[in-house]
PDB file of C-alpha atoms in Angstrom:
ATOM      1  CA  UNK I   1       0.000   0.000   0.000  1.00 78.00           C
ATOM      2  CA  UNK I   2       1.146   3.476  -1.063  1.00 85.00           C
ATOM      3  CA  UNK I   3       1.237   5.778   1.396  1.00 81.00           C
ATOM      4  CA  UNK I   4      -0.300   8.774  -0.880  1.00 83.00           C
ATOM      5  CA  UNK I   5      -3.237   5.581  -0.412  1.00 88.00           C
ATOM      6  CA  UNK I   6      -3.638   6.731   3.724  1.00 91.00           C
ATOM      7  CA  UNK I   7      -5.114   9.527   5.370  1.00 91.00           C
ATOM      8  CA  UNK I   8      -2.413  11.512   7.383  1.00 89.00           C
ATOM      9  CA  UNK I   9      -3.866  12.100  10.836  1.00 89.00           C
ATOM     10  CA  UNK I  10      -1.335  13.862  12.521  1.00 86.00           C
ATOM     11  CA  UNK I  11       2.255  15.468  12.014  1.00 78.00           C
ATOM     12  CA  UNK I  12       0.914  18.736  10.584  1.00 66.00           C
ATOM     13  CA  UNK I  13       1.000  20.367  13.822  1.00 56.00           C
ATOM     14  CA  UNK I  14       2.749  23.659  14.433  1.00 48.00           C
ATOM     15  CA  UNK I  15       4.818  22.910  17.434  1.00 53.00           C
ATOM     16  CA  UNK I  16       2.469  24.299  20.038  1.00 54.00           C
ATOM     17  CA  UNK I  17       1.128  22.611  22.927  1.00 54.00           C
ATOM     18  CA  UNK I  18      -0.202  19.416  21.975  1.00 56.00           C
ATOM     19  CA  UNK I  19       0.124  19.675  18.011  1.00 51.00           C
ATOM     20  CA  UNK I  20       3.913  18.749  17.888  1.00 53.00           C
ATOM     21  CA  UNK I  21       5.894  19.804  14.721  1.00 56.00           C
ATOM     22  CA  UNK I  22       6.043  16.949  12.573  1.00 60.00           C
ATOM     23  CA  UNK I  23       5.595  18.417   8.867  1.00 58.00           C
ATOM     24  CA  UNK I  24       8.315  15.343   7.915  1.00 59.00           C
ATOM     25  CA  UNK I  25       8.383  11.790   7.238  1.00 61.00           C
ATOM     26  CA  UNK I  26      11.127  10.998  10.009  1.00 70.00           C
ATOM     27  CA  UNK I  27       8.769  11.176  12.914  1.00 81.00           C
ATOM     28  CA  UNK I  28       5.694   9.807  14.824  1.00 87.00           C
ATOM     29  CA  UNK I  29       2.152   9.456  13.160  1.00 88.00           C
ATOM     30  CA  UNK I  30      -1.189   7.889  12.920  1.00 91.00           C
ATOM     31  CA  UNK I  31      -2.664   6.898   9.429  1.00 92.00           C
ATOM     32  CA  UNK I  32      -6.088   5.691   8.259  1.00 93.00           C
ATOM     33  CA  UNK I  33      -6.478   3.429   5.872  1.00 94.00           C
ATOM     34  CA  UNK I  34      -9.416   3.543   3.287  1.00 92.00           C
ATOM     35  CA  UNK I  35     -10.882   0.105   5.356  1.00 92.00           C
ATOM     36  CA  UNK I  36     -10.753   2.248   8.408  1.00 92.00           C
ATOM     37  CA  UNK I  37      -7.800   0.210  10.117  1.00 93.00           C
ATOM     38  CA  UNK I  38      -5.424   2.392  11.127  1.00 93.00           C
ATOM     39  CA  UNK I  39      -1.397   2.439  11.235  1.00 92.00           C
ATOM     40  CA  UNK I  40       1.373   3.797  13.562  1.00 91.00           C
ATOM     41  CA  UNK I  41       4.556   5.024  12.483  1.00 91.00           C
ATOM     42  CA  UNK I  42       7.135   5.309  15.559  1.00 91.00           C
ATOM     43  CA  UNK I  43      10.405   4.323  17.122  1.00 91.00           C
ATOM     44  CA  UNK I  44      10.553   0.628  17.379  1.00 92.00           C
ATOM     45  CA  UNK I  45      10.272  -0.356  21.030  1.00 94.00           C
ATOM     46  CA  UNK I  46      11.768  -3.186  22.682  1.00 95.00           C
ATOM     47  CA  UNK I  47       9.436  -3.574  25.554  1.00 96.00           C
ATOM     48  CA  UNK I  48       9.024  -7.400  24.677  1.00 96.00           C
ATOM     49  CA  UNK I  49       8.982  -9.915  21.914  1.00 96.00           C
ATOM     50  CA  UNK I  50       6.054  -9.560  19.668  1.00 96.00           C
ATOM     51  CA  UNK I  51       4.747 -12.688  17.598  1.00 97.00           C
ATOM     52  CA  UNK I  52       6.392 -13.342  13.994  1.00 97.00           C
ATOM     53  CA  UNK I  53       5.775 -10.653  11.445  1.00 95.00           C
ATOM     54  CA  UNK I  54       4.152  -7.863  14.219  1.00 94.00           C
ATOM     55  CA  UNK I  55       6.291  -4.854  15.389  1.00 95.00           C
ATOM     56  CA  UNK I  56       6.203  -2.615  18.479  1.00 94.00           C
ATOM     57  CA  UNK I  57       6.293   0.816  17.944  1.00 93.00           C
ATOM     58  CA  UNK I  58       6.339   3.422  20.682  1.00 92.00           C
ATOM     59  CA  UNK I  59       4.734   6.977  20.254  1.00 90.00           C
ATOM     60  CA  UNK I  60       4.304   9.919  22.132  1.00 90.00           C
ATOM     61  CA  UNK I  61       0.960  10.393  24.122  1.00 91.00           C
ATOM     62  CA  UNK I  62       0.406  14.140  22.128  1.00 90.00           C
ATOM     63  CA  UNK I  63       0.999  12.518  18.760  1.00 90.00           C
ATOM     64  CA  UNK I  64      -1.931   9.756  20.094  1.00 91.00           C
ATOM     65  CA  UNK I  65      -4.324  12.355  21.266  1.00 92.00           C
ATOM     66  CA  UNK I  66      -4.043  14.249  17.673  1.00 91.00           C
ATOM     67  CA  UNK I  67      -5.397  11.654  15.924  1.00 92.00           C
ATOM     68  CA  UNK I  68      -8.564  11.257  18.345  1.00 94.00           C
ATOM     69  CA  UNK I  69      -8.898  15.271  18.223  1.00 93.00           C
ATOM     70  CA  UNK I  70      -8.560  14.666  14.084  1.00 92.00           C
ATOM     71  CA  UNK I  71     -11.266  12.266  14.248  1.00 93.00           C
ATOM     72  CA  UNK I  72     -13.655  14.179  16.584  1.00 94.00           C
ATOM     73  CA  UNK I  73     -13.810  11.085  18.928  1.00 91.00           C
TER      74      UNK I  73
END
């Protein structure tokens, strides 16, 4: 899947408060797929093991609650 195929929900911020600066590809954000599934760009985390062909990915709490405020949930 492209990525010009997902709907950007965060990164576009301006750097204050909770809408961090992210107008790059290089850091933390939340897509949404055209099923409505969503994926998570972010540092891989090392927290534990995941099963065979899963990832962990850690991102920051702001970048989290601009995708809910994106969505109007």
């Amino acid at each position: 899947m492209a990525r010009e195929a997902l709907t950007r929900l965060t990164g576009a911020g301006s750097g204050d408060g909770d809408d961090p600066p992210c107008g790059g590809d290089d850091c933390p954000n939340v897509y949404r797929t055209a099923t409505g599934s969503f994926l998570v760009q972010g540092d891989l985390s090392s927290a534990f093991t995941p099963p065979e062909g899963e990832a962990l990915v850690e991102i920051p709490e702001a970048v989290m609650r601009e995708a809910v405020r994106v969505l109007g949930w």
